[in-house]
Amino acid sequence: GGIVGSILEGTGSNVKQILLREALLWGRIVAMEKMNIAIAGAGVVGLAAASELARDYPEIFVIERNPAFGQEISSRNSEVIHAGIYYPAEALKTKACIEGRRLLYAFCQGHGVKHKKIGKLVVAIDKNEVSDLDVLFRQAEVNGVEGLRWLSKTELKALEPRVAAEAAIFSPETGILDSHGLMQSLLAQFESRGGQAVFNTEVIAAEKSAGGFLITVKDKTGESFRFFTRVFINSCGLNSDKVAAFAGRESPEYKLKYCKGDYFRVHGAKASFIRRLVYPVPKKDRAGLGIHATLDLANGLRLGPDDEYVKGLDYNIDAAKSKAFFQSVRTFLPFVEESELRPDTAGIRPKLQGPGEGFRDFLIREEGDAGLPGWINLIGIESPGLTAALSIAKMVRELARRAD
């Protein structure tokens, strides 16, 4: 009673009944005057950070507003293990991608997560794009991407007979994986180290308190309560800028722009026509890497994603887009027919740059300089966030140590 009264504020009997029913889980929160670390967001990055932190710290909770892990960005993507080709060498995206890729292959191998290192081609569809491809090749070399090869038209045809292009970069380190299996394994590892995940629970407010933060959450019934945590990690993906604002970190630098990407599946036997991922040279005026061909572990072939800035979270796909998708790939994938394309899935990227704006890096920041020691923001974690997850987790671990 006394402990509950000191931690729960403004809650109805419904929440307290839920807490009693969930005694093995919620009872631990109620019984603690201090939670050590709370992580909001059970996507791949949040789970990776949780598992990494649980090596050293007790009493870690992951709080997720959805009924299961990875329901948003982490399950609505190409499931590609990226090599680290596209971004400036000094960027966090590049460093975390390259380190994360190496860690990810080792993790998948060691934990039985399904994956394939199938390689990737970035193709110049005509002679005008060859110079752009060369710039990309040189950037990738500066970044330290291993094993890259420049392919002439003849060499490309020998490697992928059904792909039409003037030249290509071949990246043997690129692969695909089962993102759900990865997150399931990370969650199991986290829980085996003493951590616990709480679902159907959304962060709705936060305030600085002596030695940490008071976090207000609500459950699926709409009831709310507060708890104290020494360290708070904001890994809320699409909602991360809003959660940052709860603690007063609200500025244009943190504001997310939603960029939707649709996928279409190629039906029929044509998935066997290529053996590697095939990407176009990215356009400078586009928000993504361009509509590309992605193989999956079930031997299927998808095209996408495109990029369209949107205001809300709408995952519906306009089937009429098949024409634009067909036009985007018909030059370098001449075997694809528009009639074979079917809507597959869609995802939303949490971008820090808006339409026509320049490159923005991951925002990974411990907010001690802003008077919030122990508050760690992870904002704008889009591609290559899946590949970079284990590397980002190591960064978060180092930032958390500053609060010790």
XYZ file of C-alpha atoms in Angstrom:
404
model
C 0.000 0.000 0.000
C 2.565 2.577 1.057
C 5.043 1.695 -1.676
C 2.296 1.478 -4.259
C 0.951 4.832 -3.145
C 4.374 6.428 -3.414
C 4.928 5.314 -7.006
C 1.497 5.037 -8.592
C -0.251 8.348 -9.106
C -3.689 9.026 -10.488
C -4.442 5.393 -11.283
C -7.781 3.644 -11.108
C -8.585 0.229 -9.661
C -8.346 -1.319 -13.125
C -4.628 -0.631 -13.378
C -4.040 -1.883 -9.857
C -5.910 -5.095 -10.686
C -3.738 -5.489 -13.782
C -0.645 -4.949 -11.646
C -1.811 -7.661 -9.259
C -2.554 -10.085 -12.105
C 0.879 -9.390 -13.560
C 2.590 -9.681 -10.180
C 5.632 -11.489 -11.485
C 6.253 -8.595 -13.860
C 4.596 -5.399 -12.721
C 5.045 -6.292 -9.085
C 8.764 -5.764 -9.526
C 8.189 -2.252 -10.836
C 5.813 -1.380 -7.984
C 8.186 -2.797 -5.385
C 11.157 -0.773 -6.573
C 11.823 2.743 -5.431
C 14.171 2.973 -8.410
C 14.239 1.217 -11.734
C 17.766 1.101 -13.079
C 17.207 1.441 -16.826
C 14.016 1.783 -18.884
C 14.107 1.425 -22.654
C 11.102 2.647 -24.605
C 10.696 0.803 -27.901
C 11.007 -2.921 -28.658
C 12.201 -2.658 -32.229
C 15.488 -4.210 -33.261
C 17.573 -1.300 -31.926
C 15.774 -1.164 -28.578
C 16.088 -4.925 -28.122
C 19.751 -4.904 -29.140
C 20.464 -2.117 -26.629
C 18.517 -3.971 -23.933
C 20.443 -7.192 -24.461
C 23.773 -5.350 -24.475
C 23.001 -3.366 -21.306
C 21.735 -6.448 -19.496
C 25.287 -7.785 -19.546
C 26.238 -5.271 -16.837
C 23.079 -3.808 -15.315
C 20.238 -5.353 -13.306
C 16.608 -4.284 -13.367
C 16.204 -3.295 -17.002
C 12.759 -3.002 -18.547
C 11.752 -2.590 -22.187
C 8.428 -0.796 -22.640
C 6.573 -1.190 -25.948
C 3.276 0.373 -26.988
C 2.408 -2.449 -29.404
C 1.304 -5.967 -28.359
C 4.563 -7.517 -29.618
C 8.090 -6.538 -30.587
C 9.090 -5.095 -33.955
C 5.635 -4.112 -35.182
C 6.686 -0.938 -37.010
C 9.992 -0.022 -38.713
C 11.806 -3.239 -37.808
C 9.321 -5.529 -39.546
C 8.533 -3.332 -42.550
C 11.774 -3.140 -44.522
C 13.882 -5.022 -47.060
C 15.604 -7.210 -44.415
C 18.942 -6.403 -46.018
C 22.297 -6.608 -44.256
C 23.986 -3.574 -45.804
C 27.696 -3.289 -46.574
C 28.194 0.435 -45.792
C 28.459 1.871 -49.297
C 26.355 5.008 -49.413
C 27.194 7.510 -46.682
C 30.217 9.703 -45.816
C 33.067 7.846 -44.135
C 32.827 9.932 -40.941
C 29.057 9.439 -40.558
C 27.616 7.371 -37.732
C 25.491 5.607 -40.330
C 28.624 4.379 -42.076
C 30.613 3.412 -38.992
C 27.677 1.699 -37.311
C 26.691 -0.072 -40.529
C 30.143 -1.544 -41.150
C 30.734 -2.600 -37.541
C 27.123 -3.689 -37.165
C 27.288 -5.854 -40.285
C 30.246 -7.795 -38.927
C 28.597 -8.189 -35.540
C 25.293 -9.161 -37.143
C 26.707 -11.972 -39.277
C 28.503 -13.362 -36.219
C 25.328 -13.081 -34.102
C 23.164 -14.785 -36.715
C 25.690 -17.565 -37.092
C 26.003 -18.051 -33.348
C 22.289 -17.914 -32.537
C 20.762 -19.759 -35.460
C 19.129 -16.707 -37.045
C 18.411 -17.404 -40.704
C 20.495 -15.325 -43.102
C 22.303 -15.505 -46.443
C 25.267 -13.530 -47.678
C 24.038 -13.411 -51.270
C 25.735 -10.219 -52.443
C 24.418 -7.134 -54.157
C 24.789 -5.328 -57.462
C 24.481 -1.570 -57.876
C 23.979 -0.995 -61.587
C 24.467 1.900 -63.992
C 21.642 1.501 -66.478
C 23.253 3.683 -69.148
C 26.577 5.368 -69.893
C 25.445 8.614 -68.238
C 25.252 6.810 -64.897
C 28.685 5.182 -65.088
C 30.431 8.257 -63.675
C 27.955 8.375 -60.747
C 28.591 4.704 -60.121
C 32.329 5.358 -60.080
C 31.864 8.065 -57.429
C 29.870 5.598 -55.334
C 32.543 2.919 -55.781
C 35.275 5.285 -54.597
C 33.192 6.374 -51.612
C 32.634 2.755 -50.615
C 36.378 2.093 -50.800
C 37.070 5.114 -48.577
C 34.453 3.778 -46.149
C 36.357 0.510 -45.880
C 33.782 -1.784 -47.457
C 35.452 -5.110 -48.131
C 35.563 -7.131 -51.337
C 34.030 -4.598 -53.743
C 34.465 -5.331 -57.439
C 33.832 -3.159 -60.476
C 32.045 -5.125 -63.189
C 32.028 -4.278 -66.874
C 28.931 -4.924 -68.935
C 30.371 -8.261 -70.033
C 31.327 -9.292 -66.492
C 27.903 -8.329 -65.190
C 26.212 -10.386 -67.898
C 28.310 -13.400 -66.935
C 27.310 -13.002 -63.265
C 23.631 -12.110 -63.768
C 22.553 -12.854 -67.339
C 19.063 -11.358 -66.911
C 20.229 -7.992 -65.557
C 20.795 -5.265 -68.177
C 23.263 -2.467 -67.400
C 26.428 -0.774 -68.642
C 28.431 -1.479 -65.480
C 27.951 -2.511 -61.870
C 29.491 -2.566 -58.412
C 29.438 -6.021 -56.843
C 29.293 -6.080 -53.023
C 29.813 -9.643 -51.770
C 29.297 -8.645 -48.107
C 25.646 -7.650 -48.554
C 23.051 -10.171 -47.428
C 19.538 -10.814 -46.179
C 18.204 -12.069 -42.864
C 15.092 -13.007 -40.920
C 14.450 -9.800 -38.973
C 11.722 -11.411 -36.846
C 14.082 -14.246 -35.899
C 16.779 -11.712 -35.033
C 14.482 -9.751 -32.718
C 13.137 -12.936 -31.147
C 16.693 -14.030 -30.393
C 17.659 -10.621 -28.964
C 14.586 -10.625 -26.722
C 15.364 -14.142 -25.493
C 18.959 -13.122 -24.767
C 17.775 -10.013 -22.918
C 15.355 -12.011 -20.791
C 17.976 -14.689 -20.073
C 20.126 -11.911 -18.605
C 17.375 -10.849 -16.236
C 15.624 -8.164 -18.266
C 11.879 -7.957 -18.814
C 9.723 -6.601 -21.616
C 6.317 -5.001 -21.087
C 3.964 -4.684 -24.063
C 0.751 -2.723 -24.696
C 2.312 0.081 -22.648
C 2.998 3.543 -24.073
C 5.106 6.372 -22.678
C 2.919 9.487 -22.492
C 4.938 11.864 -20.282
C 8.304 12.301 -18.595
C 9.904 14.724 -16.205
C 13.306 15.179 -14.645
C 13.569 14.117 -11.020
C 16.449 13.889 -8.578
C 18.822 11.214 -9.868
C 16.695 10.202 -12.828
C 13.270 10.543 -14.398
C 9.606 10.045 -13.610
C 8.003 8.306 -16.569
C 4.250 8.184 -17.103
C 2.848 5.302 -19.144
C -0.604 4.061 -20.039
C -1.716 0.514 -20.707
C -4.103 -0.809 -23.343
C -7.111 0.000 -21.139
C -6.103 3.661 -21.052
C -5.149 3.605 -17.376
C -1.890 5.342 -16.473
C 0.759 5.239 -13.786
C 4.246 6.590 -13.105
C 7.544 5.020 -12.179
C 11.072 6.250 -11.545
C 14.090 5.220 -13.627
C 17.716 6.205 -13.272
C 18.414 5.954 -17.019
C 15.867 6.340 -19.809
C 16.594 5.296 -23.396
C 14.288 6.678 -26.052
C 14.263 4.127 -28.868
C 10.706 4.881 -29.948
C 11.346 4.987 -33.691
C 8.467 6.780 -35.368
C 7.505 8.385 -32.050
C 11.020 9.205 -30.808
C 10.854 12.963 -31.439
C 7.596 13.201 -29.480
C 9.045 11.239 -26.564
C 12.144 13.483 -26.611
C 9.817 16.486 -26.372
C 8.293 15.084 -23.159
C 11.649 15.786 -21.493
C 11.956 19.219 -23.087
C 14.154 18.235 -26.030
C 11.927 19.783 -28.669
C 13.609 21.539 -31.586
C 13.657 21.444 -35.397
C 16.829 19.328 -35.147
C 14.818 16.524 -33.555
C 11.695 16.753 -35.703
C 10.975 13.614 -37.714
C 9.512 13.518 -41.210
C 7.671 10.372 -42.217
C 8.728 8.855 -45.526
C 6.625 5.962 -46.758
C 8.012 3.129 -48.854
C 5.797 0.623 -50.665
C 6.797 -2.826 -51.924
C 5.413 -4.899 -54.763
C 5.979 -8.635 -55.076
C 6.862 -10.247 -58.399
C 4.614 -13.258 -58.772
C 5.492 -16.429 -60.580
C 8.783 -18.216 -61.145
C 10.792 -15.100 -61.973
C 12.249 -14.870 -58.496
C 14.739 -17.459 -59.696
C 15.869 -15.217 -62.573
C 18.379 -13.392 -60.341
C 20.582 -14.658 -57.514
C 21.603 -11.355 -55.942
C 20.068 -8.090 -54.815
C 19.976 -5.506 -57.609
C 19.932 -1.764 -56.880
C 19.984 1.245 -59.213
C 22.429 4.102 -58.732
C 20.723 6.303 -56.100
C 19.380 9.632 -57.313
C 20.527 12.753 -55.471
C 17.005 14.188 -55.343
C 15.419 11.071 -53.844
C 14.906 10.206 -50.178
C 15.830 6.535 -50.577
C 18.170 4.265 -52.498
C 15.744 3.779 -55.374
C 13.336 0.955 -56.145
C 15.445 -2.185 -56.097
C 15.049 -5.935 -56.400
C 15.281 -7.815 -53.114
C 15.277 -11.571 -52.652
C 13.971 -13.012 -49.411
C 14.695 -16.178 -47.467
C 11.507 -17.786 -48.807
C 12.895 -17.458 -52.364
C 10.549 -14.623 -53.242
C 11.298 -11.429 -55.167
C 10.118 -7.964 -54.123
C 10.533 -4.553 -55.700
C 10.811 -1.466 -53.531
C 10.681 0.624 -51.592
C 9.765 3.868 -53.263
C 9.814 7.088 -51.226
C 6.922 9.425 -50.491
C 6.762 11.889 -47.624
C 3.496 11.493 -45.730
C 1.802 13.076 -42.727
C 0.552 10.001 -40.881
C 0.978 6.259 -40.479
C -0.919 4.743 -43.382
C 0.341 1.358 -44.564
C -2.159 0.897 -47.388
C -0.707 0.461 -50.881
C -2.255 1.877 -54.026
C -2.266 -1.024 -56.506
C -2.134 1.509 -59.364
C 1.461 2.249 -58.338
C 2.485 -0.959 -60.086
C 2.926 1.027 -63.288
C 5.469 3.389 -61.702
C 7.327 0.465 -60.142
C 7.456 -1.316 -63.484
C 8.772 1.801 -65.211
C 11.468 2.189 -62.551
C 12.960 -1.265 -63.014
C 12.109 -2.272 -66.589
C 15.422 -1.005 -67.990
C 17.719 -3.037 -65.720
C 15.258 -5.899 -65.007
C 13.759 -6.418 -68.460
C 12.189 -9.744 -67.488
C 9.689 -8.069 -65.131
C 6.157 -7.543 -66.458
C 3.760 -5.024 -64.973
C 0.973 -7.595 -64.882
C 3.042 -9.726 -62.495
C 3.302 -7.099 -59.757
C 1.132 -7.323 -56.651
C 1.083 -5.023 -53.593
C 3.105 -6.597 -50.800
C 3.813 -4.400 -47.769
C 4.697 -0.840 -46.805
C 6.913 0.791 -44.208
C 7.467 4.272 -42.786
C 10.990 5.673 -42.358
C 11.594 8.183 -39.529
C 13.748 10.693 -41.419
C 15.410 13.752 -39.961
C 15.756 15.338 -43.402
C 12.723 16.556 -45.289
C 12.071 16.594 -49.048
C 15.026 18.013 -50.954
C 17.147 18.453 -47.832
C 20.711 17.218 -47.434
C 22.080 14.195 -45.606
C 21.196 13.802 -41.917
C 22.934 11.277 -39.727
C 21.591 9.155 -36.888
C 20.958 11.262 -33.787
C 22.372 9.254 -30.882
C 22.829 11.483 -27.872
C 23.075 11.380 -24.087
C 21.421 14.615 -22.989
C 23.583 15.503 -19.997
C 24.674 18.741 -21.664
C 21.006 19.749 -21.798
C 20.560 19.135 -18.086
C 19.157 15.621 -18.539
C 21.943 13.234 -17.488
C 20.908 9.646 -18.100
C 18.387 10.469 -20.854
C 19.558 8.913 -24.143
C 17.825 9.799 -27.396
C 17.944 7.606 -30.496
C 16.215 9.611 -33.228
C 16.140 9.211 -37.002
C 17.230 5.566 -36.848
C 16.241 4.546 -40.346
C 18.219 2.545 -42.917
C 20.772 1.094 -42.262
C 19.411 0.828 -38.714
C 18.699 -2.901 -38.927
C 22.284 -3.617 -39.993
C 23.678 -1.140 -37.459
C 21.584 -2.315 -34.482
C 24.290 -4.227 -32.616
C 26.797 -1.409 -33.131
C 24.280 1.186 -31.927
C 23.704 -1.017 -28.873
C 27.396 -0.744 -28.006
C 27.211 3.060 -28.347
C 24.206 3.140 -26.014
C 26.064 1.026 -23.487
C 28.914 3.542 -23.445
C 26.488 6.465 -23.091
C 24.706 4.726 -20.214
C 28.010 4.417 -18.359
C 28.173 8.205 -18.205
C 25.206 8.130 -15.865
C 26.999 5.834 -13.411
